[in-house]
mmCIF file of C-alpha atoms in Angstrom:
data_model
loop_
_atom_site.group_PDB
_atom_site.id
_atom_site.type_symbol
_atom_site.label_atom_id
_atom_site.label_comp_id
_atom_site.label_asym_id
_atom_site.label_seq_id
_atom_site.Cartn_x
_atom_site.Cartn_y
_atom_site.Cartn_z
ATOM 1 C CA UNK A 1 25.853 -218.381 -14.837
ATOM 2 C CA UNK A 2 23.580 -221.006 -12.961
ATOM 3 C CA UNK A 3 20.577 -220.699 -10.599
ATOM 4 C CA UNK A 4 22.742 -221.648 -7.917
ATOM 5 C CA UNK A 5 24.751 -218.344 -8.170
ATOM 6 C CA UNK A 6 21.727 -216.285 -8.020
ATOM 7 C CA UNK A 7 20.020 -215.384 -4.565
ATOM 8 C CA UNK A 8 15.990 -215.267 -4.209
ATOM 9 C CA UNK A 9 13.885 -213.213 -1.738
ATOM 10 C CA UNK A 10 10.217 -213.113 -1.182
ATOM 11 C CA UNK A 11 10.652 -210.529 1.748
ATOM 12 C CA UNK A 12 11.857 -206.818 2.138
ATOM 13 C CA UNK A 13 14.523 -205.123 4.542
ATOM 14 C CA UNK A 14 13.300 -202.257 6.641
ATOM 15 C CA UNK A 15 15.765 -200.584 9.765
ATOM 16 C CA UNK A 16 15.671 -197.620 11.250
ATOM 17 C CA UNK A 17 19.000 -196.100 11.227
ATOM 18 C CA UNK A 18 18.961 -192.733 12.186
ATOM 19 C CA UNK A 19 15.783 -190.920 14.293
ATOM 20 C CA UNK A 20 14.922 -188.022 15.926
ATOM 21 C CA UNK A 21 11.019 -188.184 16.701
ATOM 22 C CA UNK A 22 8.785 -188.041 19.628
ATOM 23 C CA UNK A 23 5.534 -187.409 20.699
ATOM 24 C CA UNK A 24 6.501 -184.231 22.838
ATOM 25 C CA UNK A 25 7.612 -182.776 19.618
ATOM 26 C CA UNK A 26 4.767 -182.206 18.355
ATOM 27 C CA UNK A 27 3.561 -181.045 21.637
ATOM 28 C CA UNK A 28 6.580 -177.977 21.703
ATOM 29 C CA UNK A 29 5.774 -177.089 18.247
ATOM 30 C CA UNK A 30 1.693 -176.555 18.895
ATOM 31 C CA UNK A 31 2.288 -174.996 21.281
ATOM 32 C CA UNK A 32 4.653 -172.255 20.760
ATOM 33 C CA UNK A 33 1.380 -170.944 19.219
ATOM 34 C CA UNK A 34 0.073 -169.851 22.705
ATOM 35 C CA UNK A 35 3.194 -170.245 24.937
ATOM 36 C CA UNK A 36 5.964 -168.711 22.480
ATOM 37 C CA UNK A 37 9.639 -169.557 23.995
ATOM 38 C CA UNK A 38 7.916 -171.292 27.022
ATOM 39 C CA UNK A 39 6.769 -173.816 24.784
ATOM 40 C CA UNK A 40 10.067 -175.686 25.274
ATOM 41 C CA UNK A 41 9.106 -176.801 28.921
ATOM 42 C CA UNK A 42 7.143 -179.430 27.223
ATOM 43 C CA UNK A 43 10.288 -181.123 26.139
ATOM 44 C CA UNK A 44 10.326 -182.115 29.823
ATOM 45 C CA UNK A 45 7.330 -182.871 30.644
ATOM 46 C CA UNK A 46 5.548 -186.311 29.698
ATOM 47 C CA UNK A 47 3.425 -186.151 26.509
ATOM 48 C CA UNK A 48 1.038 -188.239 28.418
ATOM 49 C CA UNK A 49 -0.598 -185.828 30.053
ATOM 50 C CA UNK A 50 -1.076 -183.712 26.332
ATOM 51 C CA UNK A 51 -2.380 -187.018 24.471
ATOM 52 C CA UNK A 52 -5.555 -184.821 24.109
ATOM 53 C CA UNK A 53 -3.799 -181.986 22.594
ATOM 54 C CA UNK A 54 -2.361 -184.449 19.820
ATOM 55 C CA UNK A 55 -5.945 -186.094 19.336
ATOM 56 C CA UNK A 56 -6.990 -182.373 18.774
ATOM 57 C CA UNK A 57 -4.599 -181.641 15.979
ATOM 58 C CA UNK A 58 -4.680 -185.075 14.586
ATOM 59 C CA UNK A 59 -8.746 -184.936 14.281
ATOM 60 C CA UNK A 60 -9.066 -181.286 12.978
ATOM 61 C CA UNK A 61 -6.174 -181.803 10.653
ATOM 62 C CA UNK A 62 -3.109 -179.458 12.010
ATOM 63 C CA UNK A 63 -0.632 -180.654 10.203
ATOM 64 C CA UNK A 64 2.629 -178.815 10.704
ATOM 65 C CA UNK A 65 3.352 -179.743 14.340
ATOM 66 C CA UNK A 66 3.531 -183.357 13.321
ATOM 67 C CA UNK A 67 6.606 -182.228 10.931
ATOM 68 C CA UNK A 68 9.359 -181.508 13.520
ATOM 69 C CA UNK A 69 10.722 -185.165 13.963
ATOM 70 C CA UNK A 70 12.674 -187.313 11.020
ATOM 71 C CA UNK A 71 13.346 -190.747 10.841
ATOM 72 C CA UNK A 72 15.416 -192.081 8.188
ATOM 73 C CA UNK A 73 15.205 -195.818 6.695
ATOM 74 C CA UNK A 74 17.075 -198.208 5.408
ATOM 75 C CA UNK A 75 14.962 -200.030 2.846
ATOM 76 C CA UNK A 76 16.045 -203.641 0.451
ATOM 77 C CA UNK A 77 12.990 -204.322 -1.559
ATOM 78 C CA UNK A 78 12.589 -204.771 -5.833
ATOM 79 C CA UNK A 79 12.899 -202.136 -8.004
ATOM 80 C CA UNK A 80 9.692 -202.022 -8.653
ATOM 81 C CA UNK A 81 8.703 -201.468 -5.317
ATOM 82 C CA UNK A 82 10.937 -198.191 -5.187
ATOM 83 C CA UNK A 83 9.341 -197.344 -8.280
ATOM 84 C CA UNK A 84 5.907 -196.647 -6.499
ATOM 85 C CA UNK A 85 7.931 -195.420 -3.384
ATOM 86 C CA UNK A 86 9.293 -192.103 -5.124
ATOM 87 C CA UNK A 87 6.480 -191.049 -6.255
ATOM 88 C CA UNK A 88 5.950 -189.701 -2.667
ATOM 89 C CA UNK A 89 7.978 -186.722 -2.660
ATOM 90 C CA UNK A 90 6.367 -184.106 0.023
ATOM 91 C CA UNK A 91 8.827 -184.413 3.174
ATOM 92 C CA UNK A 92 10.698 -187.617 1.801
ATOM 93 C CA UNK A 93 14.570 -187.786 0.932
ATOM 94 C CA UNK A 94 15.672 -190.910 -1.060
ATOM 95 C CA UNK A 95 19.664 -191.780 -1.886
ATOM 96 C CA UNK A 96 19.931 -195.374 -3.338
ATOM 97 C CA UNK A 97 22.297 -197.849 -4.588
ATOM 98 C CA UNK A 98 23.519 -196.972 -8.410
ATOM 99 C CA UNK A 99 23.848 -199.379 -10.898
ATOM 100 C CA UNK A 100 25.994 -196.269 -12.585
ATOM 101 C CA UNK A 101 28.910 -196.946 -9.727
ATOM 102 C CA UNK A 102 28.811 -200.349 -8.632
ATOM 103 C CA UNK A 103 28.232 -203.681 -10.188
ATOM 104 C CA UNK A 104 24.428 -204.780 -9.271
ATOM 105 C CA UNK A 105 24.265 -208.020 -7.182
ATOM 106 C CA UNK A 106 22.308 -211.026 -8.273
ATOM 107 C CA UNK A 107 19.377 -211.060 -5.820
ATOM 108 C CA UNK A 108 15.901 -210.989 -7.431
ATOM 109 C CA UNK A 109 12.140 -211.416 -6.056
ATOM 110 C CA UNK A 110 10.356 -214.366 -6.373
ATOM 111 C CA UNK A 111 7.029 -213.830 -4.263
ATOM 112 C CA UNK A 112 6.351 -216.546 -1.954
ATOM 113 C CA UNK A 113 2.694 -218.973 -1.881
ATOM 114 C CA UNK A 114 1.270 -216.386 0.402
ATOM 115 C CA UNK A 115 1.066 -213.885 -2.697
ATOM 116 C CA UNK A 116 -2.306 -213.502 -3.992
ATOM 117 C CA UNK A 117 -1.437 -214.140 -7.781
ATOM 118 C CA UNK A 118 -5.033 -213.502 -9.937
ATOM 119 C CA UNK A 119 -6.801 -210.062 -10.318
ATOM 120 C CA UNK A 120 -10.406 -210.298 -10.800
ATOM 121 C CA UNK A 121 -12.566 -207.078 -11.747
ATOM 122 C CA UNK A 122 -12.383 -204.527 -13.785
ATOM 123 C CA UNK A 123 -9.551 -201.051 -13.099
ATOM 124 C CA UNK A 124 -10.720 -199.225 -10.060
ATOM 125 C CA UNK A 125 -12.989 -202.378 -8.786
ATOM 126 C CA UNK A 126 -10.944 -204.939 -8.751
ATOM 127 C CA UNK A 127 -9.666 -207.935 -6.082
ATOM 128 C CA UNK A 128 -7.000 -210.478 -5.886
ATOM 129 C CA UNK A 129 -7.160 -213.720 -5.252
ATOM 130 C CA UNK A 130 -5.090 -217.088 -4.130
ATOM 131 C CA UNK A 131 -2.770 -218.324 -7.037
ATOM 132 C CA UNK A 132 -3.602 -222.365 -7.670
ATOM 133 C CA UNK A 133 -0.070 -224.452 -7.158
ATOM 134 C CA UNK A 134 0.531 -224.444 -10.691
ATOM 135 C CA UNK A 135 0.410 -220.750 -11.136
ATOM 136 C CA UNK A 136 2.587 -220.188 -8.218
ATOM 137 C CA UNK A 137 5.089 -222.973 -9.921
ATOM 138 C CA UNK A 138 4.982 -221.390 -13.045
ATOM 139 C CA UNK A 139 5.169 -217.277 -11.339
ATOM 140 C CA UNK A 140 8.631 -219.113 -9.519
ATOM 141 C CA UNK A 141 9.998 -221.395 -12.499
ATOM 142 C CA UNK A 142 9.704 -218.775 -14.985
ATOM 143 C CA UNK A 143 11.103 -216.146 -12.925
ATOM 144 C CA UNK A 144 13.976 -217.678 -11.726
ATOM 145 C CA UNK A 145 14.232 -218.410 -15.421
ATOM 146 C CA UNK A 146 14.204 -214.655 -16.640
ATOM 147 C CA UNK A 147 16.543 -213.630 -14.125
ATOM 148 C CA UNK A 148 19.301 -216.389 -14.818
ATOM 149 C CA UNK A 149 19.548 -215.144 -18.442
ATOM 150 C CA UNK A 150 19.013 -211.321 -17.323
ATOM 151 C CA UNK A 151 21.948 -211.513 -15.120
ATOM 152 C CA UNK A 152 23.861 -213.446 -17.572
ATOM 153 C CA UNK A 153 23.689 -211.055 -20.394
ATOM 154 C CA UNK A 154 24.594 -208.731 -17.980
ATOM 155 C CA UNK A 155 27.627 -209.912 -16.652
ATOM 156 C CA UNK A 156 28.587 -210.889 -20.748
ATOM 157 C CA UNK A 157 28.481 -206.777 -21.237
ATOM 158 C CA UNK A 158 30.322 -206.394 -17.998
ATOM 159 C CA UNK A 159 33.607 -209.042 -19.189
ATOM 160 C CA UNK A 160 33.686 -207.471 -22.710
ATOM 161 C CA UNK A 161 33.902 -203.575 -20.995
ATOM 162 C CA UNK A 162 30.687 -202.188 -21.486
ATOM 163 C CA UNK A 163 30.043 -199.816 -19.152
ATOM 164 C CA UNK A 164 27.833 -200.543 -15.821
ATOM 165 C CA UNK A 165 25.098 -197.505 -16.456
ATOM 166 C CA UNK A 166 24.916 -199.117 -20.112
ATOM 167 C CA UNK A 167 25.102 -203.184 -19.247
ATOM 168 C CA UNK A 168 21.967 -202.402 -16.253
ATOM 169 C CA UNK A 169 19.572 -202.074 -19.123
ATOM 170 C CA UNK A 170 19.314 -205.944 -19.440
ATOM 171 C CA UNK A 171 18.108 -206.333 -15.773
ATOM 172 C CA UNK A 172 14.584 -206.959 -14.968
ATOM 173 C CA UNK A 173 12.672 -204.349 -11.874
ATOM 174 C CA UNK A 174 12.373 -207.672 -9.923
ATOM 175 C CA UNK A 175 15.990 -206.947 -8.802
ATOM 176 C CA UNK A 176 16.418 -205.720 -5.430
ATOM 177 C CA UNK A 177 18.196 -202.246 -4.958
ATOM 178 C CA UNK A 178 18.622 -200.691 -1.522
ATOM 179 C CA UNK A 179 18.309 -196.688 -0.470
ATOM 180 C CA UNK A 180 17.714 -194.506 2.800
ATOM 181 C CA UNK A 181 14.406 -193.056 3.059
ATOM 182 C CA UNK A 182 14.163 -190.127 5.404
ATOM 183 C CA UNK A 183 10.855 -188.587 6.438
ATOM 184 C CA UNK A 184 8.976 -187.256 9.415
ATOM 185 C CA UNK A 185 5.850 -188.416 11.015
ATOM 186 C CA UNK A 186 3.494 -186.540 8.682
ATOM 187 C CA UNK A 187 5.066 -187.743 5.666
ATOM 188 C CA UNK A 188 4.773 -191.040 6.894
ATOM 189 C CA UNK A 189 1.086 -191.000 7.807
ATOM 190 C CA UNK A 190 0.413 -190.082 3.923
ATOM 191 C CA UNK A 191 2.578 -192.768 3.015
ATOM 192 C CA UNK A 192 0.774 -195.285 5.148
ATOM 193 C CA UNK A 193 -2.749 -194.285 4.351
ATOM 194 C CA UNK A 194 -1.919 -195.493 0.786
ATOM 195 C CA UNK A 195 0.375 -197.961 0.568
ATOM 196 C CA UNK A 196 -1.458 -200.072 3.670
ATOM 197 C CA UNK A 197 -4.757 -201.950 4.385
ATOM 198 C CA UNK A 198 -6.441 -201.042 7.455
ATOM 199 C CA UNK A 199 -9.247 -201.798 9.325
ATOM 200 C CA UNK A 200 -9.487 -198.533 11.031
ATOM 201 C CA UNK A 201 -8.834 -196.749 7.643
ATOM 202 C CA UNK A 202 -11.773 -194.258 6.843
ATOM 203 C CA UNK A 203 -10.220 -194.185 3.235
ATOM 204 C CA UNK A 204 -10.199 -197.384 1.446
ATOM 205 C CA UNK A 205 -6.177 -198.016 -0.009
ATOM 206 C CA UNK A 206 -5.691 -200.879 -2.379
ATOM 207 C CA UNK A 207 -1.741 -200.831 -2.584
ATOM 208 C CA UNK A 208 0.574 -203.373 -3.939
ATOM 209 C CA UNK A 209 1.255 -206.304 -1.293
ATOM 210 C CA UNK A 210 4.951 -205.794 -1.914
ATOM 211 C CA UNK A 211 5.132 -202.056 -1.297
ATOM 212 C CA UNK A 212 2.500 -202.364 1.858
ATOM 213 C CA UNK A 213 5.296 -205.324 3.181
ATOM 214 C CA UNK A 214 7.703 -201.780 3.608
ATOM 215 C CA UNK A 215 5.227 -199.967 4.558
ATOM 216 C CA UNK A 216 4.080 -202.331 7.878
ATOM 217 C CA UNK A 217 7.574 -202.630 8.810
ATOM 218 C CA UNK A 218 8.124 -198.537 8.838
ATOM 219 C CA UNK A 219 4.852 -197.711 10.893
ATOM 220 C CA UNK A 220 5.926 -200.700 13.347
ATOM 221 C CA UNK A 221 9.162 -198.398 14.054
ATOM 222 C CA UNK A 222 7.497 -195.119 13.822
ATOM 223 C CA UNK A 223 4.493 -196.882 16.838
ATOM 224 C CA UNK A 224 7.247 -197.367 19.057
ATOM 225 C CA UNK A 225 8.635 -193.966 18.331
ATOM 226 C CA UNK A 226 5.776 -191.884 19.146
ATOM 227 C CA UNK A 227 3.121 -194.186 20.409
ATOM 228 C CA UNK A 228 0.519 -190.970 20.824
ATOM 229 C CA UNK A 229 0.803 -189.515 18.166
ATOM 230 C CA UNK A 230 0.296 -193.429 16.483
ATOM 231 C CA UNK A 231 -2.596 -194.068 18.073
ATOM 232 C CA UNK A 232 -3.692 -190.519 17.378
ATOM 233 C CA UNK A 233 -3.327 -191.687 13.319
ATOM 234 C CA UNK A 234 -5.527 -194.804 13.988
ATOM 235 C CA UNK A 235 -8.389 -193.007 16.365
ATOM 236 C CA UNK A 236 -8.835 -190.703 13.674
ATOM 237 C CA UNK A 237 -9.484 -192.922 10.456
ATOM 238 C CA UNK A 238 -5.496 -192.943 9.307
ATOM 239 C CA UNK A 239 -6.102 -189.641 7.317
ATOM 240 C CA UNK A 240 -2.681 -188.117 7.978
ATOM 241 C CA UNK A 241 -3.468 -184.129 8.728
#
């Protein structure tokens, strides 16, 4: 096993596959409150002229109507990266790859000079800060280095018929795996207001750059999917409701 036979990212893979999600339904499901069964005509009508409903529900935190939508994900990023991702379970379905079922491929993450590299402060009060050249030579040499022999030991269980659930122990979380992600647009909004930085964010976040790369691809989807009900998010600090 060389370097050469090994493949190295420093981005993630986000599509959207599969949606159903718009901003007139979360205008049908307010307002079947008021308008019961008639509530359907707004599936006809242009959400435009309701963009002050959403505001309302968005701003005074009524959640539910936000939930009738889904949008599911297809998401390549490091293990570790999933890692975080699962541990948002409220409207979220995950399937991904198994290293039980199929032999892993060699593609690992080496961050690129645009990742900060050195935390300064103390837990909870803490920033990070450019890497110098030799600390992002030595981040890249010595992972590429750890990987090589990772994947090597690996494939050495592999030829001599150790199982695949047994032989995945030897590989590092810098590995990339790949699932679906399915979630609606309230789901979403919780994911965003942690896992991104923000501007408009009334609630400081301080995620991992890697997990905040997925996370800026997904809300670019979900923006063009219901731009209202986006813009709704931002107006209103990015506290999802």
């Amino acid at each position: 096993m060389t370097t050469e036979s090994l493949t190295f990212r420093s981005d993630v893979t986000v599509e959207l596959v599969k949606s159903s999600a718009s901003d007139a339904d979360v205008l049908f499901a307010a307002r079947v409150s008021t308008a019961g069964e008639q509530s359907l005509d707004e599936l006809k009508k242009d959400p435009e002229r309701s963009k002050g409903l959403i505001n309302y529900l968005m701003r005074d935190r009524h959640g539910s109507p936000f939930e009738h939508n889904s949008m599911t994900f297809f998401v390549s990023a490091p293990i570790f990266v999933f890692r975080e991702f699962m541990r948002h379970r409220v409207g979220w379905s995950y399937n991904e790859e198994s290293g039980r079922y199929r032999e892993l491929e060699p593609v690992f993450y080496v961050p690129d000079t645009s990742r900060k590299l050195v935390q300064e402060g103390r837990p909870g009060k803490y920033v990070f800060v450019e890497g110098t050249p030799a600390q992002h030579e030595a981040v890249s040499g010595t992972l590429r280095e750890s990987y090589e022999q990772a994947y090597a030991a690996y494939q050495k269980m592999l030829a001599e018929g150790v199982a695949r659930e047994v032989a995945r122990a030897a590989l590092p979380v810098g590995l990339y795996s790949s699932m679906y992600a399915t979630c609606n647009a309230r789901s979403l909004m919780h994911f965003l207001g942690l896992r991104t930085q923000h501007e408009l964010a009334k609630v400081p976040s301080f995620p991992q750059r890697e997990i905040e790369m997925v996370g800026e691809k997904m809300e670019a989807e979900w923006a063009k999917l219901m731009p209202l009900t986006y813009a709704a998010f931002n107006a209103n600090g990015r506290v999802a409701p």
